Short mmCIF file of C-alpha atoms in Angstrom, two decimals:
data_model
loop_
_atom_site.label_atom_id
_atom_site.label_comp_id
_atom_site.label_asym_id
_atom_site.label_seq_id
_atom_site.Cartn_x
_atom_site.Cartn_y
_atom_site.Cartn_z
CA UNK A 73 102.62 58.24 117.50
CA UNK A 74 104.14 56.22 120.32
CA UNK A 75 106.77 57.86 122.36
CA UNK A 76 105.68 61.31 121.16
CA UNK A 77 105.83 64.16 123.58
CA UNK A 78 103.47 67.08 123.72
CA UNK A 79 105.08 70.48 123.18
CA UNK A 80 104.19 73.45 125.42
CA UNK A 81 103.33 75.38 122.32
CA UNK A 82 100.05 73.60 122.12
CA UNK A 83 99.25 73.60 125.92
CA UNK A 84 97.12 75.83 127.98
CA UNK A 85 95.63 79.02 126.37
CA UNK A 86 98.09 78.97 123.42
CA UNK A 87 95.19 78.81 120.89
CA UNK A 88 93.50 81.92 122.50
CA UNK A 89 96.84 83.76 122.35
CA UNK A 90 97.25 83.06 118.72
CA UNK A 91 93.70 84.46 118.03
CA UNK A 92 94.37 87.56 120.02
CA UNK A 93 97.67 87.85 117.98
CA UNK A 94 96.04 87.42 114.69
CA UNK A 95 93.20 89.95 115.74
CA UNK A 96 95.91 92.30 116.54
CA UNK A 97 97.53 91.90 113.07
CA UNK A 98 93.95 92.32 111.54
CA UNK A 99 93.47 95.50 113.51
CA UNK A 100 96.72 97.03 112.17
CA UNK A 101 95.24 96.09 108.52
CA UNK A 102 91.90 97.94 109.58
CA UNK A 103 94.01 100.93 110.66
CA UNK A 104 95.97 100.99 107.34
CA UNK A 105 92.83 100.98 105.34
CA UNK A 106 91.32 103.81 107.28
CA UNK A 107 94.43 105.75 106.96
CA UNK A 108 94.38 105.28 103.16
CA UNK A 109 90.92 106.32 102.82
CA UNK A 110 91.46 109.42 104.96
CA UNK A 111 94.55 110.42 102.96
CA UNK A 112 92.51 110.32 99.85
CA UNK A 113 89.69 112.18 101.58
CA UNK A 114 87.36 109.24 101.25
CA UNK A 115 86.80 109.42 105.00
CA UNK A 116 86.66 112.96 106.47
CA UNK A 117 88.61 113.75 109.47
CA UNK A 118 85.87 116.15 110.69
CA UNK A 119 83.28 113.54 110.12
CA UNK A 120 82.40 110.24 111.82
CA UNK A 121 82.99 106.64 111.17
CA UNK A 122 80.53 104.06 112.88
CA UNK A 123 79.14 106.96 115.17
CA UNK A 124 82.63 108.06 116.32
CA UNK A 125 84.74 111.04 115.27
CA UNK A 126 87.36 109.82 112.72
CA UNK A 127 90.33 111.14 114.65
CA UNK A 128 88.85 109.70 117.94
CA UNK A 129 88.34 106.37 116.32
CA UNK A 130 91.92 106.38 114.86
CA UNK A 131 93.30 107.32 118.17
CA UNK A 132 91.43 104.64 120.25
CA UNK A 133 92.51 101.95 117.75
CA UNK A 134 96.08 102.98 117.73
CA UNK A 135 96.11 103.05 121.55
CA UNK A 136 94.59 99.62 121.71
CA UNK A 137 96.88 98.32 119.23
CA UNK A 138 99.84 99.84 121.03
CA UNK A 139 98.86 98.26 124.33
CA UNK A 140 98.15 94.82 122.71
CA UNK A 141 101.80 94.71 121.00
CA UNK A 142 103.50 95.76 124.31
CA UNK A 143 101.46 93.23 126.40
CA UNK A 144 102.69 90.54 123.79
CA UNK A 145 106.35 91.45 124.42
CA UNK A 146 106.12 91.50 128.06
CA UNK A 147 103.99 88.43 128.26
CA UNK A 148 106.77 86.65 126.43
CA UNK A 149 109.37 88.08 128.83
CA UNK A 150 107.66 86.75 131.99
CA UNK A 151 107.08 83.37 130.39
CA UNK A 152 103.18 83.77 129.96
CA UNK A 153 103.59 82.80 126.34
CA UNK A 154 105.99 80.20 124.97
CA UNK A 155 108.41 81.92 122.43
CA UNK A 156 111.73 81.62 120.98
CA UNK A 157 113.04 85.19 120.87
CA UNK A 158 116.66 86.14 119.87
CA UNK A 159 119.00 87.99 122.20
CA UNK A 160 118.29 91.37 120.36
CA UNK A 161 115.93 92.77 117.92
CA UNK A 162 118.90 93.55 115.64
CA UNK A 163 120.40 96.88 114.27
CA UNK A 164 117.48 97.27 111.47
CA UNK A 165 114.67 96.97 113.97
CA UNK A 166 116.47 99.42 116.38
CA UNK A 167 117.01 101.99 113.68
CA UNK A 168 113.43 101.47 112.54
CA UNK A 169 112.02 102.15 115.98
CA UNK A 170 114.32 105.18 116.59
CA UNK A 171 113.31 107.08 113.55
CA UNK A 172 109.73 108.00 114.53
CA UNK A 173 110.75 108.79 118.12
CA UNK A 174 113.56 110.88 116.70
CA UNK A 175 110.86 112.91 114.77
CA UNK A 176 108.47 113.15 117.78
CA UNK A 177 111.14 114.14 120.22
CA UNK A 178 112.29 116.94 117.85
CA UNK A 179 108.78 118.16 117.32
CA UNK A 180 107.79 117.98 121.06
CA UNK A 181 110.92 119.84 122.09
CA UNK A 182 110.92 122.65 119.49
CA UNK A 183 107.21 123.12 119.13
CA UNK A 184 105.35 122.02 122.24
CA UNK A 185 108.00 122.88 124.81
CA UNK A 186 109.39 125.99 122.86
CA UNK A 187 112.99 125.09 122.91
CA UNK A 188 113.59 126.33 119.37
CA UNK A 189 115.54 124.69 116.52
CA UNK A 190 118.72 123.85 118.79
CA UNK A 191 116.61 122.39 121.40
CA UNK A 192 114.50 120.41 118.91
CA UNK A 193 117.71 118.85 117.59
CA UNK A 194 118.81 117.85 121.14
CA UNK A 195 115.41 116.55 121.97
CA UNK A 196 115.22 114.50 118.86
CA UNK A 197 118.70 112.92 119.34
CA UNK A 198 117.92 112.13 123.10
CA UNK A 199 114.51 110.45 122.38
CA UNK A 200 115.73 108.68 119.19
CA UNK A 201 118.92 107.43 121.10
CA UNK A 202 116.68 106.15 124.08
CA UNK A 203 114.36 104.37 121.47
CA UNK A 204 117.30 102.92 119.72
CA UNK A 205 118.66 101.56 123.12
CA UNK A 206 115.52 100.27 124.28
CA UNK A 207 115.24 98.29 121.19
CA UNK A 208 118.65 97.02 120.81
CA UNK A 209 119.57 96.09 124.34
CA UNK A 210 116.76 93.87 125.59
CA UNK A 211 115.61 90.53 124.28
CA UNK A 212 113.92 90.40 120.97
CA UNK A 213 110.42 90.12 122.42
CA UNK A 214 110.70 93.25 124.51
CA UNK A 215 112.79 95.22 122.07
CA UNK A 216 110.55 94.52 118.96
CA UNK A 217 107.37 95.42 120.87
CA UNK A 218 107.66 97.87 123.89
CA UNK A 219 109.15 100.83 122.15
CA UNK A 220 106.84 100.44 119.20
CA UNK A 221 103.75 99.77 121.46
CA UNK A 222 104.69 103.04 123.32
CA UNK A 223 104.92 104.95 120.03
CA UNK A 224 101.45 103.58 118.96
CA UNK A 225 99.90 104.43 122.25
CA UNK A 226 101.59 107.93 122.50
CA UNK A 227 100.21 108.70 119.02
CA UNK A 228 96.78 107.43 119.95
CA UNK A 229 96.59 109.50 123.01
CA UNK A 230 97.60 112.67 121.09
CA UNK A 231 94.56 111.99 118.86
CA UNK A 232 92.20 111.06 121.64
CA UNK A 233 92.91 114.17 123.67
CA UNK A 234 92.44 116.41 120.72
CA UNK A 235 96.09 117.69 120.73
CA UNK A 236 96.00 117.07 117.03
CA UNK A 237 92.53 117.50 115.78
CA UNK A 238 90.80 118.04 112.53
CA UNK A 239 91.56 121.86 112.53
CA UNK A 240 95.13 121.38 113.62
CA UNK A 241 97.76 123.44 111.56
CA UNK A 242 101.47 123.82 111.81
CA UNK A 243 102.94 126.76 110.08
CA UNK A 244 106.45 126.16 109.19
CA UNK A 245 107.20 129.82 108.85
CA UNK A 246 109.05 129.54 105.46
CA UNK A 247 108.81 132.38 102.92
CA UNK A 248 106.41 130.24 100.87
CA UNK A 249 104.10 130.11 103.84
CA UNK A 250 104.32 126.32 103.99
CA UNK A 251 102.18 124.40 106.53
CA UNK A 252 101.38 120.75 107.53
CA UNK A 253 97.76 120.14 108.04
CA UNK A 254 95.80 117.54 109.97
CA UNK A 255 94.48 116.25 106.69
CA UNK A 256 97.94 115.19 105.92
CA UNK A 257 99.51 114.34 109.35
CA UNK A 258 96.87 112.45 110.77
CA UNK A 259 96.62 109.69 107.83
CA UNK A 260 100.23 109.57 107.23
CA UNK A 261 101.08 109.19 111.05
CA UNK A 262 98.34 106.29 111.13
CA UNK A 263 99.78 104.68 108.19
CA UNK A 264 103.25 104.34 109.57
CA UNK A 265 101.99 103.26 112.95
CA UNK A 266 99.84 100.69 111.45
CA UNK A 267 102.90 99.22 109.57
CA UNK A 268 104.92 99.33 112.80
CA UNK A 269 101.97 97.72 114.79
CA UNK A 270 101.33 95.16 112.01
CA UNK A 271 105.07 94.19 112.04
CA UNK A 272 105.40 93.98 115.74
CA UNK A 273 102.20 91.95 116.08
CA UNK A 274 103.11 89.54 113.34
CA UNK A 275 106.47 88.86 114.98
CA UNK A 276 104.55 88.08 118.28
CA UNK A 277 102.20 85.92 116.41
CA UNK A 278 105.21 84.00 114.85
CA UNK A 279 106.51 83.54 118.34
CA UNK A 280 109.66 85.78 117.48
CA UNK A 281 112.85 84.19 116.27
CA UNK A 282 113.27 83.44 112.59
CA UNK A 283 109.68 82.53 112.07
CA UNK A 284 108.53 85.86 113.74
CA UNK A 285 110.72 87.81 111.41
CA UNK A 286 109.43 86.08 108.44
CA UNK A 287 105.83 86.76 109.38
CA UNK A 288 106.78 90.36 110.05
CA UNK A 289 108.29 90.77 106.56
CA UNK A 290 105.06 89.13 105.14
CA UNK A 291 102.69 91.64 106.98
CA UNK A 292 104.97 94.59 105.70
CA UNK A 293 104.82 93.32 102.08
CA UNK A 294 101.03 92.60 102.11
CA UNK A 295 100.26 96.12 103.53
CA UNK A 296 102.51 97.83 101.11
CA UNK A 297 100.86 95.82 98.23
CA UNK A 298 97.63 96.58 99.58
CA UNK A 299 98.43 100.37 99.60
CA UNK A 300 99.51 100.15 95.94
CA UNK A 301 96.46 98.40 94.86
CA UNK A 302 94.43 100.77 96.90
CA UNK A 303 96.01 103.86 95.45
CA UNK A 304 95.48 102.54 92.05
CA UNK A 305 91.64 101.93 92.56
CA UNK A 306 91.04 105.09 94.33
CA UNK A 307 92.84 107.00 91.55
CA UNK A 308 90.69 105.21 88.83
CA UNK A 309 87.38 105.56 91.01
CA UNK A 310 88.15 109.32 91.69
CA UNK A 311 88.50 110.06 87.95
CA UNK A 312 85.43 107.98 87.07
CA UNK A 313 83.27 109.63 89.71
CA UNK A 314 84.37 113.21 88.49
CA UNK A 315 84.36 112.46 84.70
CA UNK A 316 81.27 110.26 84.23
CA UNK A 317 78.77 113.22 84.48
CA UNK A 318 80.66 115.13 81.64
CA UNK A 319 80.94 111.88 79.56
CA UNK A 320 77.16 111.05 79.87
CA UNK A 321 76.11 114.72 78.97
CA UNK A 322 73.68 114.50 76.11
CA UNK A 323 73.68 110.69 75.95
CA UNK A 324 70.57 109.25 74.06
CA UNK A 325 69.66 105.71 73.85
CA UNK A 326 67.15 104.25 71.27
CA UNK A 327 66.79 102.89 67.88
CA UNK A 328 68.69 104.81 65.27
CA UNK A 329 69.82 107.71 67.48
CA UNK A 330 73.46 107.16 66.93
CA UNK A 331 75.84 107.85 63.90
CA UNK A 332 75.97 105.40 61.00
CA UNK A 333 78.61 102.56 61.04
CA UNK A 334 80.19 101.78 57.68
CA UNK A 335 77.13 103.52 56.14
CA UNK A 336 75.08 100.43 56.92
CA UNK A 337 73.27 100.91 60.18
CA UNK A 338 72.90 103.40 63.03
CA UNK A 339 74.07 102.63 66.44
CA UNK A 340 71.25 102.34 69.20
CA UNK A 341 73.27 104.78 71.39
CA UNK A 342 74.63 108.22 71.07
CA UNK A 343 77.36 109.62 73.33
CA UNK A 344 78.30 113.18 72.03
CA UNK A 345 81.46 113.31 74.07
CA UNK A 346 83.15 110.46 72.27
CA UNK A 347 81.23 110.59 69.00
CA UNK A 348 81.49 114.40 68.24
CA UNK A 349 84.23 116.92 67.57
CA UNK A 350 84.05 120.63 68.35
CA UNK A 351 82.10 122.59 66.07
CA UNK A 352 79.88 125.72 66.40
CA UNK A 353 76.71 124.01 65.26
CA UNK A 354 77.09 121.13 67.76
CA UNK A 355 74.76 120.85 70.57
CA UNK A 356 77.18 118.90 72.50
CA UNK A 357 81.13 119.25 72.04
CA UNK A 358 83.20 116.09 72.06
CA UNK A 359 86.79 114.72 71.74
CA UNK A 360 86.56 112.31 69.05
CA UNK A 361 89.53 113.68 66.98
CA UNK A 362 91.67 113.57 69.98
CA UNK A 363 90.63 110.08 70.61
CA UNK A 364 91.47 109.05 66.99
CA UNK A 365 94.65 111.09 67.06
CA UNK A 366 96.01 109.39 70.18
CA UNK A 367 95.25 105.75 68.94
CA UNK A 368 97.10 106.35 65.60
CA UNK A 369 99.85 107.86 67.53
CA UNK A 370 100.31 104.83 69.47
CA UNK A 371 99.78 102.51 66.50
CA UNK A 372 102.30 104.32 64.55
CA UNK A 373 104.89 104.23 67.33
CA UNK A 374 104.47 100.62 67.88
CA UNK A 375 104.70 99.67 64.24
CA UNK A 376 107.95 101.59 64.20
CA UNK A 377 109.60 100.61 67.44
CA UNK A 378 108.65 97.00 67.79
CA UNK A 379 110.28 95.50 64.35
CA UNK A 380 113.45 97.65 64.93
CA UNK A 381 113.75 96.75 68.59
CA UNK A 382 113.04 93.09 68.17
CA UNK A 383 115.22 92.90 65.16
CA UNK A 384 118.16 94.57 67.17
CA UNK A 385 117.49 92.23 70.18
CA UNK A 386 117.83 89.29 67.92
CA UNK A 387 121.05 90.33 66.44
CA UNK A 388 122.51 91.21 69.78
CA UNK A 389 121.59 88.08 71.47
CA UNK A 390 121.93 85.46 68.75
CA UNK A 391 124.52 86.76 66.36
CA UNK A 392 126.90 89.43 67.98
CA UNK A 393 129.73 88.31 70.15
CA UNK A 394 129.80 89.49 73.74
CA UNK A 395 132.30 92.37 73.75
CA UNK A 396 132.59 96.21 73.88
CA UNK A 397 130.12 96.77 71.07
CA UNK A 398 127.28 95.06 72.75
CA UNK A 399 128.31 96.61 76.13
CA UNK A 400 128.08 100.05 74.45
CA UNK A 401 124.82 99.32 73.00
CA UNK A 402 123.52 98.26 76.48
CA UNK A 403 124.77 101.49 78.05
CA UNK A 404 123.16 103.53 75.19
CA UNK A 405 119.96 101.78 75.37
CA UNK A 406 119.60 102.28 79.04
CA UNK A 407 120.49 105.92 78.76
CA UNK A 408 117.85 106.54 75.99
CA UNK A 409 115.16 104.83 78.14
CA UNK A 410 116.04 107.04 80.90
CA UNK A 411 116.14 110.18 78.86
CA UNK A 412 113.33 112.77 79.77
CA UNK A 413 110.59 113.04 77.33
CA UNK A 414 110.98 116.62 76.54
CA UNK A 415 114.43 115.77 75.19
CA UNK A 416 112.73 113.48 72.63
CA UNK A 417 110.27 116.12 71.95
CA UNK A 418 112.99 118.57 71.09
CA UNK A 419 114.64 116.09 68.90
CA UNK A 420 111.57 115.58 66.89
CA UNK A 421 110.96 119.47 66.78
CA UNK A 422 114.67 120.05 65.54
CA UNK A 423 115.23 116.99 63.38
CA UNK A 424 112.02 115.51 62.23
CA UNK A 425 109.54 118.38 61.64
CA UNK A 426 112.10 120.11 59.05
CA UNK A 427 112.16 116.99 57.15
CA UNK A 428 108.42 116.63 56.96
CA UNK A 429 107.29 119.94 55.42
CA UNK A 430 108.55 122.00 58.21
CA UNK A 431 105.26 121.78 60.12
CA UNK A 432 103.82 119.75 62.95
CA UNK A 433 102.38 116.42 61.72
CA UNK A 434 101.09 113.17 62.93
CA UNK A 435 103.94 111.33 61.32
CA UNK A 436 106.67 113.36 63.35
CA UNK A 437 104.62 112.53 66.52
CA UNK A 438 104.59 108.93 65.60
CA UNK A 439 108.40 108.61 65.01
CA UNK A 440 109.09 110.77 68.18
CA UNK A 441 107.27 108.41 70.37
CA UNK A 442 108.65 105.55 68.36
CA UNK A 443 112.14 106.51 69.41
CA UNK A 444 111.02 106.83 72.99
CA UNK A 445 109.43 103.20 72.85
CA UNK A 446 112.51 101.55 71.10
CA UNK A 447 114.89 101.38 74.02
CA UNK A 448 112.44 99.57 76.17
CA UNK A 449 111.41 97.18 73.45
CA UNK A 450 115.08 96.44 72.74
CA UNK A 451 115.82 96.01 76.50
CA UNK A 452 112.88 93.55 77.27
CA UNK A 453 113.22 91.75 74.13
CA UNK A 454 116.86 90.91 74.77
CA UNK A 455 116.31 89.90 78.37
CA UNK A 456 113.35 87.71 77.24
CA UNK A 457 115.54 85.97 74.63
CA UNK A 458 118.42 85.63 77.11
CA UNK A 459 115.92 83.81 79.34
CA UNK A 460 115.16 81.22 76.73
CA UNK A 461 117.18 78.01 77.99
CA UNK A 462 120.28 77.24 75.82
CA UNK A 463 118.88 73.65 75.61
CA UNK A 464 116.19 74.75 73.29
CA UNK A 465 118.74 76.06 70.85
CA UNK A 466 121.00 72.93 71.22
CA UNK A 467 118.04 70.67 70.68
CA UNK A 468 117.22 72.58 67.59
CA UNK A 469 120.75 72.53 66.10
CA UNK A 470 120.99 68.77 66.82
CA UNK A 471 118.11 68.26 64.62
CA UNK A 472 119.92 70.10 61.77
CA UNK A 473 117.85 73.14 61.87
CA UNK A 474 119.36 76.22 60.46
CA UNK A 475 120.16 79.05 62.94
CA UNK A 476 117.58 81.52 61.69
CA UNK A 477 114.90 78.81 61.73
CA UNK A 478 115.68 78.06 65.27
CA UNK A 479 115.39 81.73 66.22
CA UNK A 480 112.19 82.08 64.32
CA UNK A 481 110.38 78.72 65.40
CA UNK A 482 112.04 78.30 68.91
CA UNK A 483 113.55 81.39 70.45
CA UNK A 484 110.94 83.85 69.29
CA UNK A 485 107.94 82.11 70.36
CA UNK A 486 109.41 81.51 73.85
CA UNK A 487 110.36 85.06 74.26
CA UNK A 488 107.17 86.59 72.92
CA UNK A 489 105.49 86.96 76.43
CA UNK A 490 108.42 89.00 77.59
CA UNK A 491 108.56 91.02 74.46
CA UNK A 492 104.83 91.85 74.80
CA UNK A 493 105.35 92.84 78.46
CA UNK A 494 107.92 95.36 77.15
CA UNK A 495 105.46 96.64 74.71
CA UNK A 496 102.90 97.07 77.31
CA UNK A 497 104.98 99.03 79.56
CA UNK A 498 106.28 101.22 76.82
CA UNK A 499 102.71 102.02 75.52
CA UNK A 500 101.71 102.83 78.93
CA UNK A 501 104.34 105.55 78.99
CA UNK A 502 104.05 107.02 75.54
CA UNK A 503 100.25 106.98 75.53
CA UNK A 504 100.31 109.69 78.21
CA UNK A 505 103.13 111.88 77.13
CA UNK A 506 102.62 115.53 76.49
CA UNK A 507 105.82 117.28 75.80
CA UNK A 508 106.68 115.37 72.64
CA UNK A 509 102.97 115.83 71.24
CA UNK A 510 103.09 119.46 72.03
CA UNK A 511 106.34 120.05 69.97
CA UNK A 512 105.77 117.64 67.10
CA UNK A 513 102.14 116.94 66.52
CA UNK A 514 99.63 118.96 68.12
CA UNK A 515 98.22 121.90 66.00
CA UNK A 516 95.77 123.08 68.60
CA UNK A 517 93.53 122.35 71.54
CA UNK A 518 90.67 121.23 69.08
CA UNK A 519 90.76 120.39 65.33
CA UNK A 520 88.72 122.84 63.47
CA UNK A 521 85.41 121.52 62.47
CA UNK A 522 85.89 118.45 64.51
CA UNK A 523 87.30 116.29 61.62
CA UNK A 524 89.11 113.09 62.63
CA UNK A 525 92.27 112.00 60.90
CA UNK A 526 91.55 109.41 58.21
CA UNK A 527 95.09 107.59 58.00
CA UNK A 528 93.88 104.59 56.05
CA UNK A 529 91.76 106.68 53.47
CA UNK A 530 94.41 109.06 53.09
CA UNK A 531 96.87 106.87 51.08
CA UNK A 532 97.17 107.39 47.44
CA UNK A 533 99.55 106.36 44.68
CA UNK A 534 102.01 108.71 42.94
CA UNK A 535 103.97 108.54 39.85
CA UNK A 536 107.46 109.30 41.61
CA UNK A 537 109.18 107.66 44.47
CA UNK A 538 108.18 106.57 46.94
CA UNK A 539 105.13 105.93 44.71
CA UNK A 540 102.72 106.36 47.71
CA UNK A 541 101.81 109.37 49.72
CA UNK A 542 99.48 110.10 52.74
CA UNK A 543 98.67 113.75 53.42
CA UNK A 544 96.83 112.95 56.35
CA UNK A 545 100.09 111.81 58.07
CA UNK A 546 101.53 115.29 57.34
CA UNK A 547 98.56 117.15 59.07
CA UNK A 548 98.81 118.51 62.74
CA UNK A 549 96.14 116.96 64.83
CA UNK A 550 95.18 116.82 68.47
CA UNK A 551 95.71 114.10 71.01
CA UNK A 552 94.16 113.51 74.50
CA UNK A 553 97.22 114.17 76.49
CA UNK A 554 97.97 117.49 75.11
CA UNK A 555 94.36 118.40 74.87
CA UNK A 556 93.92 117.65 78.73
CA UNK A 557 96.90 119.61 79.41
CA UNK A 558 95.57 122.58 77.40
CA UNK A 559 92.13 122.43 79.06
CA UNK A 560 93.19 122.10 82.66
CA UNK A 561 96.64 123.96 82.80
CA UNK A 562 95.89 126.76 80.00
CA UNK A 563 92.19 126.59 80.45
CA UNK A 564 91.44 127.37 76.73
CA UNK A 565 89.41 125.93 73.90
CA UNK A 566 86.20 125.17 75.57
CA UNK A 567 84.22 127.93 74.14
CA UNK A 568 80.77 129.19 75.46
CA UNK A 569 78.81 126.13 74.13
CA UNK A 570 80.15 123.82 76.90
CA UNK A 571 77.95 124.03 79.89
CA UNK A 572 80.26 122.43 82.27
CA UNK A 573 83.90 123.13 81.78
CA UNK A 574 85.04 121.19 84.78
CA UNK A 575 82.93 118.21 83.74
CA UNK A 576 84.49 118.39 80.24
CA UNK A 577 87.87 118.37 81.60
CA UNK A 578 87.32 115.42 83.91
CA UNK A 579 85.49 113.42 81.25
CA UNK A 580 88.65 114.08 78.90
CA UNK A 581 90.76 112.65 81.74
CA UNK A 582 88.53 109.79 81.99
CA UNK A 583 88.59 108.90 78.25
CA UNK A 584 92.39 109.25 78.21
CA UNK A 585 92.71 106.79 81.11
CA UNK A 586 90.22 104.46 79.34
CA UNK A 587 92.29 104.48 76.24
CA UNK A 588 95.57 103.71 78.07
CA UNK A 589 93.97 100.82 80.03
CA UNK A 590 92.52 99.60 76.81
CA UNK A 591 96.08 99.23 75.35
CA UNK A 592 97.03 97.60 78.51
CA UNK A 593 94.18 95.19 78.33
CA UNK A 594 95.03 94.30 74.57
CA UNK A 595 98.73 93.72 75.48
CA UNK A 596 97.93 91.49 78.55
CA UNK A 597 95.49 89.48 76.54
CA UNK A 598 98.07 88.94 73.97
CA UNK A 599 100.62 87.80 76.62
CA UNK A 600 98.05 85.48 78.00
CA UNK A 601 97.35 84.02 74.73
CA UNK A 602 100.90 83.30 73.67
CA UNK A 603 101.72 81.86 77.21
CA UNK A 604 98.89 79.50 76.87
CA UNK A 605 100.08 78.48 73.40
CA UNK A 606 103.56 77.70 74.91
CA UNK A 607 102.18 75.51 77.49
CA UNK A 608 100.02 73.49 75.02
CA UNK A 609 102.97 73.03 72.66
#
């Protein structure tokens, strides 16, 4: 373009500087991943990574990251890198930098120098105050990088010199004999240092100012999101690794080795753990009754809570006037959702069980979990209906459509993805509850004889109201959450014919996780289906 001028931002070695800054941000991400892996013992602190001791590697990377972060700030201050820093890093950044130095100052003064508790408090205030001033007073480029770079370098030197090594232990001296070990301190310290280093490096990459603050915030959000995803996958992977041997115990594959399905043909695979119950004559014990009990428990709770919750949401949203009544319902609903599960269990034990033959039953468990699910269904359904634009209702009314027809044909289809989201969240909670099942439904760790509850086949007609009965619903049965609690916490019910009790417990946990995730998958699939239908209509 004629008359255009070249900016100094693209002159000289700016591209190389950007590359180094981006590599520094990437280094903080690598440190974050290594810290997460070490925290979950996927990487041993006493072992090696890439031929280096784990603690030494973490210390070297932290030291290098700290030096790089400080050099970026100093380079900006002397004009080596073209930046646009503000006059100060700000109060939030100053407090954030002061907190870790406060902890370090207190620990060094009280433990390393032996000044005791009072001296530790004084050292913490002194060092934390200096870090606050060093961040708040200088220009943003120096204040956002040098104190944090010094923090990372200091922690790196502590790890490199072996001051804190794999066998390090800090006995707190409390009555409970509590202590902090290297297996906890090193990964956690590395996690926080990686977050600080990534934030400072991202600000340097964005040349400080508003753009740098935005990039620093993005890095923090991405690293936190990465940690959440990592925790989820590590948790699932850990349960899978521990549970698969027990799940596959006694598995046979071949023509006609499995049980008959609908009396027509035999399955080509036999997995005793999920196809058997517990019986004295079984070669391999299983948890089939608990699986079936859990599935029926969730289905019954959903069938009870969803119609009531959606119906109440329709009334409150479309018919009831906004006033004290609706406000009282909102407060009560939020209170019910936050009520501990044990309270629902006590309600089922005191109110439902006496009305169903004075004994624990599947029906009592269904209704108890249904009452737990009901508040969330009502809350999410109402929010989903309120999010439907009023223009939809006005357009339908302008065509002469009745109010109920508008709700049924316009409002509910548009709100259905949100309703399903609420059901998914609720099912994820109730499917793993133990206390309500313990008080209302569970008759024992294992069902005698390994018989599964036959809800569909249990219906029978009677000559008196309500003219239908189902004894199966009034029988106590087992469920995976309670069975897992009994096996792991109480350690009962395995019997002498289980070769690997620990494997059996972990396999039960794996099956429970699979059942819960299956309900999630069904709900997510239904939500995606209805969203696609809305897009094409």
